[in-house]
XYZ file of N, CA and C in Angstrom:
453
model
N 88.830 107.422 125.005
C 90.141 107.324 125.654
C 90.325 108.525 126.585
N 90.853 108.313 127.779
C 91.089 109.420 128.705
C 92.072 110.424 128.118
N 91.972 111.648 128.610
C 92.849 112.702 128.096
C 94.303 112.506 128.501
N 94.576 111.655 129.461
C 95.957 111.414 129.887
C 96.704 110.514 128.915
N 95.972 109.913 127.992
C 96.595 108.990 127.062
C 96.621 107.571 127.592
N 96.092 107.347 128.780
C 96.060 106.007 129.352
C 95.041 105.155 128.618
N 95.356 103.884 128.469
C 94.463 102.973 127.771
C 93.346 102.441 128.658
N 93.459 102.633 129.982
C 92.452 102.111 130.902
C 92.139 103.171 131.954
N 90.909 103.664 131.974
C 90.541 104.685 132.969
C 90.735 104.159 134.394
N 91.098 105.023 135.291
C 91.409 104.610 136.666
C 90.238 103.912 137.346
N 89.008 104.312 137.051
C 87.856 103.673 137.705
C 87.625 102.240 137.239
N 88.307 101.804 136.185
C 88.191 100.430 135.704
C 89.352 99.548 136.172
N 90.313 100.129 136.838
C 91.493 99.378 137.264
C 91.243 98.671 138.598
N 91.784 97.488 138.727
C 91.632 96.716 139.962
C 92.675 97.083 141.019
N 93.832 97.520 140.576
C 94.930 97.794 141.502
C 94.555 98.759 142.614
N 93.869 99.827 142.261
C 93.468 100.810 143.270
C 92.507 100.228 144.289
N 91.555 99.423 143.827
C 90.600 98.803 144.752
C 91.289 97.800 145.675
N 92.201 97.016 145.111
C 92.933 96.051 145.927
C 93.739 96.784 146.999
N 94.390 97.872 146.612
C 95.196 98.652 147.559
C 94.312 99.271 148.637
N 93.158 99.799 148.256
C 92.243 100.389 149.238
C 91.743 99.332 150.224
N 91.421 98.149 149.719
C 90.965 97.071 150.606
C 92.076 96.666 151.568
N 93.293 96.540 151.052
C 94.426 96.191 151.909
C 94.649 97.262 152.975
N 94.620 98.529 152.582
C 94.831 99.619 153.537
C 93.729 99.653 154.591
N 92.487 99.394 154.183
C 91.382 99.385 155.136
C 91.542 98.243 156.131
N 91.957 97.072 155.656
C 92.168 95.924 156.533
C 93.294 96.200 157.520
N 94.394 96.731 157.036
C 95.530 97.030 157.914
C 95.162 98.108 158.931
N 94.451 99.134 158.490
C 94.048 100.200 159.415
C 93.149 99.652 160.517
N 92.216 98.779 160.171
C 91.316 98.208 161.173
C 92.068 97.283 162.118
N 92.988 96.488 161.583
C 93.778 95.624 162.465
C 94.693 96.457 163.361
N 95.293 97.511 162.827
C 96.106 98.393 163.670
C 95.269 98.986 164.792
N 94.017 99.351 164.492
C 93.128 99.929 165.501
C 92.881 98.941 166.642
N 92.585 97.685 166.303
C 92.269 96.712 167.360
C 93.520 96.202 168.065
N 94.675 96.321 167.430
C 95.931 95.870 168.051
C 96.583 96.952 168.915
N 96.192 98.194 168.697
C 96.801 99.322 169.425
C 96.761 99.141 170.944
N 95.635 98.683 171.533
C 95.632 98.509 172.993
C 96.673 97.509 173.506
N 97.164 96.656 172.633
C 98.175 95.670 173.010
C 99.590 96.182 172.733
N 99.676 97.405 172.218
C 100.980 97.972 171.891
C 101.619 97.326 170.683
N 100.778 96.782 169.794
C 101.285 96.098 168.603
C 100.823 96.785 167.328
N 101.667 96.677 166.311
C 101.289 97.063 164.956
C 101.020 95.781 164.179
N 100.454 95.905 163.009
C 100.203 94.719 162.186
C 101.507 93.971 161.883
N 102.590 94.634 161.485
C 103.828 93.876 161.241
C 104.331 93.133 162.484
N 104.216 93.744 163.656
C 104.654 93.081 164.882
C 103.754 91.892 165.199
N 102.458 92.084 165.086
C 101.500 90.996 165.312
C 101.769 89.856 164.333
N 101.976 90.192 163.062
C 102.235 89.166 162.049
C 103.494 88.374 162.372
N 104.529 89.068 162.819
C 105.767 88.377 163.191
C 105.522 87.432 164.363
N 104.771 87.872 165.360
C 104.455 86.999 166.496
C 103.673 85.782 166.031
N 102.702 85.998 165.169
C 101.881 84.897 164.663
C 102.730 83.899 163.875
N 103.607 84.403 163.013
C 104.465 83.513 162.237
C 105.434 82.753 163.137
N 105.923 83.404 164.188
C 106.823 82.718 165.126
C 106.086 81.652 165.928
N 104.825 81.899 166.243
C 104.038 80.886 166.952
C 103.883 79.644 166.082
N 103.745 79.861 164.789
C 103.565 78.747 163.860
C 104.889 78.142 163.400
N 105.994 78.877 163.562
C 107.312 78.440 163.087
C 108.385 78.782 164.123
N 108.363 78.133 165.286
C 109.377 78.476 166.299
C 110.777 78.094 165.837
N 111.736 78.807 166.374
C 113.150 78.545 166.097
C 113.515 78.719 164.623
N 113.055 79.823 164.044
C 113.478 80.154 162.681
C 114.323 81.419 162.724
N 115.070 81.618 161.676
C 115.938 82.795 161.599
C 115.126 84.028 161.216
N 115.695 85.176 161.469
C 115.059 86.427 161.066
C 114.899 86.514 159.560
N 115.878 85.987 158.824
C 115.797 86.013 157.355
C 114.626 85.161 156.873
N 114.455 84.002 157.470
C 113.318 83.144 157.081
C 111.998 83.781 157.490
N 111.967 84.405 158.645
C 110.771 85.106 159.097
C 110.409 86.224 158.113
N 111.411 86.932 157.635
C 111.175 87.997 156.651
C 110.592 87.420 155.366
N 111.146 86.298 154.905
C 110.616 85.675 153.686
C 109.165 85.240 153.873
N 108.872 84.648 155.017
C 107.496 84.237 155.297
C 106.546 85.431 155.306
N 107.047 86.538 155.829
C 106.226 87.746 155.920
C 106.204 88.590 154.667
N 107.015 88.219 153.696
C 107.042 88.970 152.445
C 107.620 90.366 152.586
N 108.574 90.508 153.507
C 109.227 91.803 153.707
C 110.739 91.615 153.610
N 111.452 92.720 153.554
C 112.910 92.645 153.491
C 113.463 92.229 154.851
N 114.663 91.686 154.830
C 115.334 91.307 156.076
C 115.528 92.536 156.963
N 115.836 93.681 156.359
C 116.040 94.911 157.120
C 114.759 95.324 157.846
N 113.626 95.242 157.141
C 112.348 95.606 157.769
C 112.046 94.660 158.926
N 112.270 93.374 158.717
C 111.993 92.403 159.775
C 112.946 92.588 160.945
N 114.192 92.962 160.685
C 115.142 93.200 161.771
C 114.623 94.265 162.724
N 114.014 95.313 162.177
C 113.442 96.364 163.017
C 112.304 95.846 163.879
N 111.446 95.044 163.285
C 110.321 94.456 164.025
C 110.846 93.532 165.114
N 111.796 92.684 164.767
C 112.364 91.724 165.723
C 113.024 92.455 166.884
N 113.736 93.525 166.597
C 114.401 94.277 167.662
C 113.378 94.826 168.657
N 112.276 95.365 168.155
C 111.239 95.898 169.042
C 110.590 94.793 169.877
N 110.316 93.657 169.254
C 109.715 92.544 169.986
C 110.671 92.006 171.047
N 111.952 91.989 170.715
C 112.968 91.533 171.659
C 113.062 92.497 172.839
N 113.070 93.787 172.578
C 113.138 94.794 173.641
C 111.972 94.659 174.612
N 110.824 94.251 174.102
C 109.632 94.097 174.945
C 109.585 92.739 175.635
N 110.565 91.881 175.356
C 110.599 90.571 175.983
C 109.576 89.598 175.423
N 109.129 89.833 174.190
C 108.109 88.986 173.572
C 108.714 87.835 172.789
N 109.995 87.964 172.442
C 110.696 86.897 171.723
C 112.058 86.696 172.361
N 112.637 85.545 172.083
C 114.013 85.293 172.515
C 114.816 84.902 171.282
N 116.106 85.123 171.379
C 117.024 84.771 170.295
C 118.092 83.837 170.864
N 118.298 82.739 170.153
C 119.357 81.810 170.554
C 120.204 81.491 169.328
N 121.461 81.207 169.567
C 122.378 80.886 168.481
C 122.014 79.531 167.878
N 122.022 79.472 166.568
C 121.725 78.233 165.862
C 122.838 77.219 166.114
N 122.490 75.962 166.356
C 123.530 74.942 166.521
C 124.264 74.656 165.212
N 123.659 75.040 164.080
C 124.254 74.776 162.771
C 125.137 75.910 162.263
N 124.775 77.150 162.628
C 125.496 78.326 162.123
C 125.654 79.331 163.254
N 126.867 79.549 163.674
C 127.141 80.411 164.833
C 126.659 81.847 164.642
N 126.572 82.308 163.403
C 126.156 83.692 163.158
C 124.646 83.846 162.988
N 123.918 82.733 163.004
C 122.461 82.775 162.805
C 121.774 82.681 164.156
N 120.859 83.622 164.398
C 120.064 83.594 165.615
C 118.683 83.031 165.299
N 118.236 82.127 166.137
C 116.918 81.536 165.980
C 115.953 82.230 166.927
N 114.766 82.502 166.420
C 113.775 83.276 167.160
C 112.636 82.386 167.633
N 112.120 82.716 168.797
C 110.930 82.028 169.299
C 110.210 82.959 170.267
N 108.940 82.678 170.485
C 108.155 83.475 171.419
C 108.530 83.134 172.858
N 108.512 84.149 173.698
C 108.638 83.927 175.132
C 107.229 83.670 175.680
N 107.149 83.346 176.962
C 105.819 83.176 177.576
C 105.006 84.456 177.452
N 105.673 85.584 177.649
C 104.972 86.872 177.525
C 104.477 87.072 176.092
N 105.291 86.651 175.120
C 104.896 86.763 173.719
C 103.702 85.894 173.394
N 103.696 84.682 173.921
C 102.571 83.762 173.704
C 101.302 84.356 174.310
N 101.407 84.870 175.519
C 100.238 85.424 176.213
C 99.689 86.643 175.469
N 100.581 87.536 175.049
C 100.125 88.730 174.330
C 99.517 88.352 172.990
N 100.151 87.433 172.295
C 99.617 87.000 171.003
C 98.230 86.406 171.168
N 98.029 85.606 172.178
C 96.726 84.974 172.404
C 95.638 86.047 172.532
N 95.910 87.090 173.298
C 94.926 88.165 173.491
C 94.730 88.971 172.214
N 95.827 89.370 171.594
C 95.745 90.199 170.388
C 95.106 89.444 169.235
N 95.384 88.156 169.167
C 94.849 87.350 168.070
C 93.324 87.296 168.106
N 92.742 87.285 169.295
C 91.271 87.293 169.392
C 90.700 88.509 168.664
N 91.326 89.637 168.843
C 90.840 90.874 168.216
C 91.087 90.877 166.710
N 92.260 90.406 166.294
C 92.578 90.364 164.863
C 91.667 89.369 164.145
N 91.407 88.242 164.779
C 90.514 87.244 164.188
C 89.091 87.800 164.089
N 88.687 88.586 165.069
C 87.349 89.195 165.012
C 87.210 90.100 163.789
N 88.286 90.813 163.439
C 88.265 91.646 162.226
C 88.092 90.761 161.003
N 88.871 89.692 160.931
C 88.780 88.762 159.797
C 87.375 88.162 159.700
N 86.824 87.762 160.842
C 85.483 87.157 160.833
C 84.423 88.157 160.400
N 84.576 89.397 160.834
C 83.625 90.439 160.419
C 83.687 90.632 158.910
N 84.887 90.642 158.361
C 85.046 90.777 156.912
C 84.441 89.577 156.196
N 84.810 88.378 156.626
C 84.289 87.177 155.976
C 82.775 87.067 156.123
N 82.248 87.542 157.255
C 80.815 87.483 157.497
C 80.003 88.395 156.597
N 80.681 89.318 155.923
C 79.965 90.219 155.018
C 79.694 89.559 153.661
N 80.202 88.340 153.473
C 80.011 87.588 152.236
C 79.186 86.339 152.526
N 78.411 85.897 151.550
C 77.774 84.586 151.662
C 78.879 83.539 151.540
N 78.600 82.304 151.942
C 79.598 81.233 151.827
C 80.056 81.070 150.387
N 79.112 81.136 149.463
C 79.461 80.984 148.042
C 80.292 82.159 147.553
N 79.904 83.382 147.932
C 80.676 84.554 147.519
C 82.081 84.536 148.116
N 82.192 84.077 149.360
C 83.508 84.004 149.997
C 84.395 82.988 149.284
N 83.835 81.845 148.928
C 84.606 80.833 148.189
C 85.050 81.384 146.841
N 84.150 82.084 146.164
C 84.481 82.690 144.869
C 85.560 83.756 145.036
N 85.431 84.580 146.069
C 86.402 85.644 146.334
C 87.786 85.063 146.582
N 87.849 84.000 147.380
C 89.138 83.343 147.653
C 89.763 82.827 146.355
N 88.939 82.221 145.518
C 89.424 81.702 144.237
C 89.916 82.846 143.359
N 89.176 83.942 143.340
C 89.573 85.083 142.521
C 90.867 85.706 143.020
N 91.020 85.814 144.321
C 92.270 86.341 144.860
C 93.436 85.420 144.529
N 93.235 84.116 144.653
C 94.294 83.155 144.311
C 94.669 83.279 142.841
N 93.678 83.455 141.988
C 93.944 83.635 140.557
C 94.749 84.904 140.324
N 94.372 85.984 140.998
C 95.102 87.251 140.850
C 96.557 87.080 141.264
N 96.786 86.412 142.374
C 98.155 86.180 142.843
C 98.933 85.355 141.825
N 98.309 84.316 141.310
C 98.975 83.458 140.326
C 99.342 84.244 139.066
N 98.403 85.018 138.559
C 98.643 85.795 137.335
C 99.750 86.826 137.555
N 99.720 87.474 138.709
C 100.678 88.546 138.963
C 102.068 88.045 139.346
N 102.176 86.787 139.736
C 103.492 86.257 140.125
C 104.064 85.270 139.127
N 103.364 85.008 138.035
C 103.842 83.985 137.092
C 105.178 84.348 136.453
N 105.518 85.628 136.385
C 106.791 86.034 135.787
C 107.794 86.498 136.828
N 107.520 86.209 138.103
C 108.364 86.704 139.195
C 109.804 86.241 139.107
N 110.039 85.068 138.575
C 111.388 84.530 138.514
C 112.041 84.684 137.147
N 111.437 85.474 136.270
C 112.013 85.700 134.933
C 113.229 86.582 134.976
């Protein structure tokens, strides 16, 4: 048993490795997105808006797994750059619906090539079988870790 009284030594824990992998992925994506003036959260918001036009900022935040406040900051920056537009919802006067502008679509198209190249490089480091197994293992981890989320 470690001298700290912990039941599981840090080198046997998965959490640290998962966090390191996530940080490495985000750092690499930030590196390739920097020439476009984008961060990973901004790129992710553009990508989600391309796939879900005319959604509210609150829904965009839920899709992105971030707080509404965090997404509001991202949306404000994208709006200032003319990459998104906001229009009043026909259903709720206080709700603004977001969508990409032409400039947003064009920038996303360019930035996405670089972000996808990072993903492909990562996936290419695995055999097809190992990649399928890895995806299954990640899905299992998510399921196990979220099974009590609504308790």
